[in-house]
Coordinates of C-alpha atoms and ligand atoms in Angstrom, one line a residue:
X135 CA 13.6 17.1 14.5
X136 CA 15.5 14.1 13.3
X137 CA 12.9 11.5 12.1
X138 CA 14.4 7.5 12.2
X139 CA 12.7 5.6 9.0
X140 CA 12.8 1.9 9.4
X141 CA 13.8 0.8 5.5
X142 CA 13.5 -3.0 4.4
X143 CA 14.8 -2.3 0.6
X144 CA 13.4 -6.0 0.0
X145 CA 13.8 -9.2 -2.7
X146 CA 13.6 -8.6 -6.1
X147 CA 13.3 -5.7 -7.6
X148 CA 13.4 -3.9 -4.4
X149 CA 17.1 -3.1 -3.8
X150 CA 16.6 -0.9 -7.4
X151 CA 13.5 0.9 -6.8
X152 CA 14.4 1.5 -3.0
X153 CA 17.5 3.0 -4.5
X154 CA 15.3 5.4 -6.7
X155 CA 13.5 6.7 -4.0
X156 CA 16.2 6.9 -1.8
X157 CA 18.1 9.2 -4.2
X158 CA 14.7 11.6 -4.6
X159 CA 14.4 12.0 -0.8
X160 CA 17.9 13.8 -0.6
X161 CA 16.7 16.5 -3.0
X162 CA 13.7 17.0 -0.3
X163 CA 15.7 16.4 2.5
X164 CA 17.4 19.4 1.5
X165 CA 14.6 21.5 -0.2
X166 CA 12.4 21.3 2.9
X167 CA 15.1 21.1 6.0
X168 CA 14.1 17.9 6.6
X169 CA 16.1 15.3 8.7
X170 CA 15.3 11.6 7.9
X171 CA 18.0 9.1 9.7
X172 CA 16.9 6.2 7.3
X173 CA 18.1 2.4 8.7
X174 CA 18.3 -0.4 6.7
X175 CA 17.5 -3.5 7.5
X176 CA 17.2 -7.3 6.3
X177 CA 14.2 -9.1 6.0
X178 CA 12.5 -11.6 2.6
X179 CA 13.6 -14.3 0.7
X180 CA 17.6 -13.2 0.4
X181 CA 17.6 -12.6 4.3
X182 CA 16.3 -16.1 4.9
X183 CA 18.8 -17.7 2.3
X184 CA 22.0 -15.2 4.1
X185 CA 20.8 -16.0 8.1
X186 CA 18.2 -18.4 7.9
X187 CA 15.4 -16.2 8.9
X188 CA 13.0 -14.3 6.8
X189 CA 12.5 -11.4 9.8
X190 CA 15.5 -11.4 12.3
X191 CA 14.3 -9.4 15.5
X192 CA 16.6 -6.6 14.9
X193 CA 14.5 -5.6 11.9
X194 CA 11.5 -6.1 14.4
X195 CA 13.3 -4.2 16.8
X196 CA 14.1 -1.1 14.3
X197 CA 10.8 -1.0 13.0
X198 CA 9.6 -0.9 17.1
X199 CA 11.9 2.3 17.4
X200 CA 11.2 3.7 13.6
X201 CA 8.8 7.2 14.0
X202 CA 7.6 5.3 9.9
X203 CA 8.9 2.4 7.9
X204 CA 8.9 1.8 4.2
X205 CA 9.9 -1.5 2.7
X206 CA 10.2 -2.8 -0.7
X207 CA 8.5 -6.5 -2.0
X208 CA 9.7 -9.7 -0.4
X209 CA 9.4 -12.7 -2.7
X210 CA 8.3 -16.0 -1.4
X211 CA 8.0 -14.9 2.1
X212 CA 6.0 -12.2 2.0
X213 CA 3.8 -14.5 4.6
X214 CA 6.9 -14.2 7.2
X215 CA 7.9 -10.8 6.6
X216 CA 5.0 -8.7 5.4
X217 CA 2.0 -10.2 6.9
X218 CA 4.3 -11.0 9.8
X219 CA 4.8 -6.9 10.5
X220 CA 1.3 -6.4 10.0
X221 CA 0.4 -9.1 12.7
X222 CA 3.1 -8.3 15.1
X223 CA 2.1 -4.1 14.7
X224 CA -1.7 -4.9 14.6
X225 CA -1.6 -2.5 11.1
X226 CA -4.8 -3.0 10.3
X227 CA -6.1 -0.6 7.6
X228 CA -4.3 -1.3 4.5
X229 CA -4.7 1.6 2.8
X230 CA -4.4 2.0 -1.5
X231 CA -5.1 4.7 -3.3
X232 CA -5.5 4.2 -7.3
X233 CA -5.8 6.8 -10.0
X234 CA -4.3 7.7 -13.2
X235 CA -1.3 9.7 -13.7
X236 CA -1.3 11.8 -16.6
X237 CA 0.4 10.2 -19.7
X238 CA 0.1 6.6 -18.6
X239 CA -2.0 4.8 -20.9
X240 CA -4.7 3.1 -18.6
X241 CA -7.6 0.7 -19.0
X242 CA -10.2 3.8 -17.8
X243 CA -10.0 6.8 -16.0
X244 CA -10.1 5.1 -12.0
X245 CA -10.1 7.9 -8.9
X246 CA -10.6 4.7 -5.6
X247 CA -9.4 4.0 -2.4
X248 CA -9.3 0.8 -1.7
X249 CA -9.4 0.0 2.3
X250 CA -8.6 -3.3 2.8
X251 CA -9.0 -5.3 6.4
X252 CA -5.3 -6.5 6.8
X253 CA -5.1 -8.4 10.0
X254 CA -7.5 -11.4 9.6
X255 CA -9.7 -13.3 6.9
X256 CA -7.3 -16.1 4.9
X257 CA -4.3 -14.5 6.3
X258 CA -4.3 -15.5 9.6
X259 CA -2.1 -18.3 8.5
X260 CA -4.3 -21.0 10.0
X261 CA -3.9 -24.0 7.7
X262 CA -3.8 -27.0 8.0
X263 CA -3.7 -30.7 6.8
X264 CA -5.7 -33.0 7.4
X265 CA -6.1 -36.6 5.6
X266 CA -5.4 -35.5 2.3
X267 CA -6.6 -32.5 3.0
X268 CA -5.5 -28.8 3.2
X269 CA -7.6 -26.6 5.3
X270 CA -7.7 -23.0 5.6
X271 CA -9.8 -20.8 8.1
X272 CA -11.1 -17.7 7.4
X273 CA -11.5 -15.5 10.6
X274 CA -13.9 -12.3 10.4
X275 CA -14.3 -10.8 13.5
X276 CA -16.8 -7.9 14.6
X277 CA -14.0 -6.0 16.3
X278 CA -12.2 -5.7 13.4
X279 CA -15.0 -5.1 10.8
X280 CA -15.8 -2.4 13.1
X281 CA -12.7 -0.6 13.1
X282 CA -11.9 -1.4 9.6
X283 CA -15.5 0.3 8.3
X284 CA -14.9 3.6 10.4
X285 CA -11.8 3.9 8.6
X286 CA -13.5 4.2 5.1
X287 CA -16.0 6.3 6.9
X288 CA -13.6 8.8 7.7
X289 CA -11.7 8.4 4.0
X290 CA -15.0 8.8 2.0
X291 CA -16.4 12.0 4.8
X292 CA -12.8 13.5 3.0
X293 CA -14.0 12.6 -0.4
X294 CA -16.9 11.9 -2.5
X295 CA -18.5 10.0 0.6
X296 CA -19.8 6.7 -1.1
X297 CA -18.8 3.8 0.4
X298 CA -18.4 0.1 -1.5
X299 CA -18.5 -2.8 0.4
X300 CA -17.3 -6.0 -1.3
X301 CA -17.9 -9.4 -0.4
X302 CA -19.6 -12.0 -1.4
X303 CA -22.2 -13.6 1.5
X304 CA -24.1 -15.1 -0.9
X305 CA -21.6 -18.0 -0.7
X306 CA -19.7 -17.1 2.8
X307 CA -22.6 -16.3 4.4
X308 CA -21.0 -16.6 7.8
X309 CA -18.1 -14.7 7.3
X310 CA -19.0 -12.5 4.3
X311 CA -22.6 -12.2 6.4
X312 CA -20.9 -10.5 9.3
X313 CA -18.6 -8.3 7.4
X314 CA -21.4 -6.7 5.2
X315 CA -24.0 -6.3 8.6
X316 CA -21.0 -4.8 10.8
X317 CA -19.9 -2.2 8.1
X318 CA -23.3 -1.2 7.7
X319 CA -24.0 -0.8 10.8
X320 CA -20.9 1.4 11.5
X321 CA -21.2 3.4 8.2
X322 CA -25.0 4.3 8.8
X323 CA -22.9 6.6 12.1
X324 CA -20.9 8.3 9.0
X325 CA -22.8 10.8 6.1
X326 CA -21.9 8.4 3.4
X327 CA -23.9 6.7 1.1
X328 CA -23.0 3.3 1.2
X329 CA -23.6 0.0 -1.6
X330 CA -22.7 -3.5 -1.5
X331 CA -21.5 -5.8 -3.9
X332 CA -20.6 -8.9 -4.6
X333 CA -17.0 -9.3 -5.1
X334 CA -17.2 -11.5 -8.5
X335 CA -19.8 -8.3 -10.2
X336 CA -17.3 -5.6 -8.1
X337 CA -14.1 -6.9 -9.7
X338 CA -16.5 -7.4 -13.5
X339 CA -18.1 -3.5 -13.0
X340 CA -14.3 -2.0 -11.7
X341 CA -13.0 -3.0 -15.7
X342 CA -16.2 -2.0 -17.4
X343 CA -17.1 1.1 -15.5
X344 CA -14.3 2.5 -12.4
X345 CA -16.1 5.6 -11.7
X346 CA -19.2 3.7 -10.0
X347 CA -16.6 3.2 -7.4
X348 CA -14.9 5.8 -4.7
X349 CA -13.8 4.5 -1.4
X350 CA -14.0 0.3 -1.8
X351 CA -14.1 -1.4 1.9
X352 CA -13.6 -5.0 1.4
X353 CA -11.9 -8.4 3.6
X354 CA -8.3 -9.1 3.2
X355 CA -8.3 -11.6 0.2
X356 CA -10.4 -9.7 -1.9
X357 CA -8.8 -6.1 -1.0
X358 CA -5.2 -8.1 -2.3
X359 CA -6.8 -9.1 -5.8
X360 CA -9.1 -6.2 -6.3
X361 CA -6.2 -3.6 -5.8
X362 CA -4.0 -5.3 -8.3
X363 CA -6.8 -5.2 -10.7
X364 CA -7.0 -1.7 -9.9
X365 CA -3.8 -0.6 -10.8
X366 CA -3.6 -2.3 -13.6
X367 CA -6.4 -0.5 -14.9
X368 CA -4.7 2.3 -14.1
X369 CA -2.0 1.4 -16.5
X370 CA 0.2 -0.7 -14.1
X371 CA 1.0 -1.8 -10.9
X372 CA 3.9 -0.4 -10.9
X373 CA 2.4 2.7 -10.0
X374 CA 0.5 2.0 -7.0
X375 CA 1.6 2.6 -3.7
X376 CA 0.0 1.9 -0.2
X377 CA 0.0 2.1 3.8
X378 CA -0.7 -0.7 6.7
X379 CA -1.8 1.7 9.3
X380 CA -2.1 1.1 13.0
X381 CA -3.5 2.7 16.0
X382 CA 0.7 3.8 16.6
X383 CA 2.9 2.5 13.8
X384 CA 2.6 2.3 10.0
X385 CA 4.6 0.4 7.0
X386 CA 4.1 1.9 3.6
X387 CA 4.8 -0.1 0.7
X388 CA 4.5 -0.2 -3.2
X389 CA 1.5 -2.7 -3.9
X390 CA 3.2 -4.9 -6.3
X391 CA 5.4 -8.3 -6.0
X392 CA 8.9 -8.5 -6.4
X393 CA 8.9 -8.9 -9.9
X394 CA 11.5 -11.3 -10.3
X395 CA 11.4 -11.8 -14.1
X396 CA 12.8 -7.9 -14.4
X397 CA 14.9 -7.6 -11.5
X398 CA 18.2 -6.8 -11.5
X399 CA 17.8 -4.9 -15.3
X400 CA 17.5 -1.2 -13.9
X401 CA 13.6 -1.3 -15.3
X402 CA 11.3 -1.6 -12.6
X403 CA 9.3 0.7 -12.4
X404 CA 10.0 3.1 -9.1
X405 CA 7.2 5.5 -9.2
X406 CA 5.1 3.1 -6.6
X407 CA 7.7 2.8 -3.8
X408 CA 8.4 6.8 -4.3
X409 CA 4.8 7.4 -3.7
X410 CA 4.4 5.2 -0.8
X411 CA 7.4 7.5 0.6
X412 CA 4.8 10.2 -0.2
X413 CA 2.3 8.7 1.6
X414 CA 4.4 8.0 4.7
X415 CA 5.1 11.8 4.9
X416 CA 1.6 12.8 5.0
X417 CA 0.9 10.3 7.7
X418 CA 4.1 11.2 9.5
X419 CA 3.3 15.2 8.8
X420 CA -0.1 14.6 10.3
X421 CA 1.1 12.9 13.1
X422 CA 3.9 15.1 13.9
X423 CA 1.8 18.3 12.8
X424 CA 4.8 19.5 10.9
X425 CA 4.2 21.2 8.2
X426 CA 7.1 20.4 6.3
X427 CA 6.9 16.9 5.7
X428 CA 3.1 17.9 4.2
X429 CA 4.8 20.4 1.8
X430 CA 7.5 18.1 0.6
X431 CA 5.1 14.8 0.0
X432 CA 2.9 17.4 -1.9
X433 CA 5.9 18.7 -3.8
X434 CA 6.5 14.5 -4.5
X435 CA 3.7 14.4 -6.2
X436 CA 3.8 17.1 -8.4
X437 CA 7.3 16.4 -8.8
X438 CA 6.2 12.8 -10.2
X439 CA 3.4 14.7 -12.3
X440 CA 6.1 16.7 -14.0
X441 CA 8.9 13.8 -14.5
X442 CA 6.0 11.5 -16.5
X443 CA 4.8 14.5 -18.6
X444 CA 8.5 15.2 -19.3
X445 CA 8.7 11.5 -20.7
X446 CA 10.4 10.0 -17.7
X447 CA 8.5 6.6 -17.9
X448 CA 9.9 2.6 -17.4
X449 CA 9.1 0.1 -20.1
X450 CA 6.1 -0.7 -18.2
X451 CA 4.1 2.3 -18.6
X452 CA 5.5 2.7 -21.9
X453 CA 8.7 4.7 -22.2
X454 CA 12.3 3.4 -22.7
X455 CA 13.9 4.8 -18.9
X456 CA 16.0 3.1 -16.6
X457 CA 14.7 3.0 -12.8
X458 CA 17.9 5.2 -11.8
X459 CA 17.4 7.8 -14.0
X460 CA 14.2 8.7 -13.0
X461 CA 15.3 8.9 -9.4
X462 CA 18.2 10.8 -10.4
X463 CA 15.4 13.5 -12.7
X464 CA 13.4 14.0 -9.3
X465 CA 16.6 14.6 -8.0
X466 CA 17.0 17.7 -10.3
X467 CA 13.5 18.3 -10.5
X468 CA 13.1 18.9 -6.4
X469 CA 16.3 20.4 -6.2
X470 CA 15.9 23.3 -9.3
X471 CA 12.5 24.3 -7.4
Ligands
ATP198 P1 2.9 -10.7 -5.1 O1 2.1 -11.9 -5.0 O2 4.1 -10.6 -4.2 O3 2.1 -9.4 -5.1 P2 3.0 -11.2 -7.9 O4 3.5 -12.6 -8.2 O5 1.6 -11.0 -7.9 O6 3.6 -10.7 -6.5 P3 4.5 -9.1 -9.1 O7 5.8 -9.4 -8.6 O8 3.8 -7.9 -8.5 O9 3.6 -10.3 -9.0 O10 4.6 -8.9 -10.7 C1 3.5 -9.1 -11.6 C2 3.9 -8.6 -12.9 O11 3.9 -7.1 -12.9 C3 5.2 -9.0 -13.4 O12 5.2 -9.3 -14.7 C4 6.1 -7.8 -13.1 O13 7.2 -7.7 -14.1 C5 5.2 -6.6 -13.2 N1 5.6 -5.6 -12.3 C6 5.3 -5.6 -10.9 N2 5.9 -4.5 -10.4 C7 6.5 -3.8 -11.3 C8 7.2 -2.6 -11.4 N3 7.5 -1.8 -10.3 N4 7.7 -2.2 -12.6 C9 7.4 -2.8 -13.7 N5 6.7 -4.0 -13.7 C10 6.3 -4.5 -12.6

């Protein structure tokens, strides 16, 4: 079975740590029989300078006809490209996983999941001004709380099964108010335990103490800032990757920006694009039900495990490696299996 991947290599750093990855998944291409007919295509900041457009409808198009897509960051229109998809693909469960990796010097030990609402709140787009004036609305809708909080329900029934929910209806009590009653109400139909915070404590209490935390369920805004925080006190954010699933399609993505003040100096860290590759081939293995795509994203990972216990780390996490020779160590790693 040929599998087409939709791949937007990105602005930035992307091109490099796209390259990485794309290197690794040759080695299990071939370890695991697998068949991935990977298409590029053009979308960010370099797309809109080259054609005027930051998402040309053949990328749309690809990304229709794409069994998975990965991309890598888009700079300064990450609005038109990113959030864009995510509209346009109703991908509404952004989905981040943050832990350590053994050898990376982190803040504190952190084992979440952050699921973040990704198709409303600020980032509707709705702005506007208005006599000296810049107005933005926030949209929180019961539909999509709903959906949103089953979910975490169904990622904290697979793991320690307590539930966070962040936001902060003190203030928004509209908004905020909703999102807190909905997600109750549709957790209290899972067995989790579930708490509430507010997001100013949640983001204190994540730094001073990460394992009062498991699954965190929390509105688009605050999901983007408290996964970043996250990371880093993982050790970076170069290490965290993450999915924008849908009801049909999905885009997995490292969770970090484009990084323009190292790009183009073979540094970038490539460990979060390589494991949002991972995480496609679970979702894809799932959906598929075949077993090999399971295997070799579980092989990824340990494979990852090895290469920073062997020293293979960028500048970021503390070592002295290029981005290509890691991808080209996996390489060896996967294939000498
Ligand atoms: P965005 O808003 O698009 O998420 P940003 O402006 O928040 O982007 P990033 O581009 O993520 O920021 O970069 C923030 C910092 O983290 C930068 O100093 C960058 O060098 C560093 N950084 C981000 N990703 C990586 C990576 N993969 N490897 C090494 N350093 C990284």
């Amino acid at each position: 079975m040929v599998y087409k991947i939709a791949w937007i290599k990105g602005d930035g750093i992307g091109p490099e740590i796209s390259d990485a990855a794309l290197h690794v998944i040759e080695a299990l291409e071939s370890k695991y029989n697998l068949n991935f007919n990977i298409v590029f295509y053009e979308a960010g900041d370099y797309c809109l300078s080259k054609i005027g457009i930051a998402l040309p409808s053949e990328t749309i198009e690809g990304f229709r006809s794409a069994d998975a897509a990965i991309k890598g960051p888009v700079g300064e229109t990450s609005m038109d490209v990113t959030v864009k998809l995510r509209q346009l693909f109703d991908l509404y469960a952004n989905i981040r996983p943050i832990k350590n990796f053994p050898t990376i010097e982190c803040i504190r030990n952190i084992d979440v999941v952050i699921v973040r609402e990704n198709s409303e709140d600020l980032y509707k787009g709705l702005e506007f001004e208005f006599d000296n004036m810049a107005i933005a609305l926030r949209v929180i809708s019961d539909y999509a709380t709903r959906r949103i909080a089953r979910v975490a329900g169904e990622i904290a029934n697979k793991r320690s099964g307590l539930v966070t929910i962040i936001h902060k209806s003190n203030v928004l009590r509209k908004t905020c108010g909703l999102f807190s009653k909905v997600a109750k109400e549709e957790l209290s139909k899972y067995h989790v335990k579930v708490n509430e915070m507010y997001v100013d404590a949640a983001s204190a209490l994540l730094i001073r103490s990460p394992e009062r935390f498991d699954v965190i369920l929390t509105t688009n805004m605050f999901g983007d800032i408290l996964s970043d925080e996250a990371a880093q006190i993982a050790g970076s954010l170069g290490i965290g990757p993450s999915a924008n699933l849908g009801e049909e399609k999905a885009l997995f993505e490292p969770i970090h920006g484009a990084a323009p003040d190292i790009a183009g100096k073979n540094i970038a860290n490539p460990y979060a694009m390589i494991l949002s590759f991972k995480m496609l081939m679970e979702w894809l293995g799932e959906r598929k039900n075949d077993q090999r795509l399971k295997e070799a994203a579980s092989t990824l990972e340990s494979s990852v495990v090895n290469a920073l216990k062997m020293g293979y780390k960028t500048p970021d996490i503390g070592g002295n490696k290029k981005t290509n020779e890691i991808g080209c160590f996996l390489y060896k790693l996967i294939k000498n299996l």
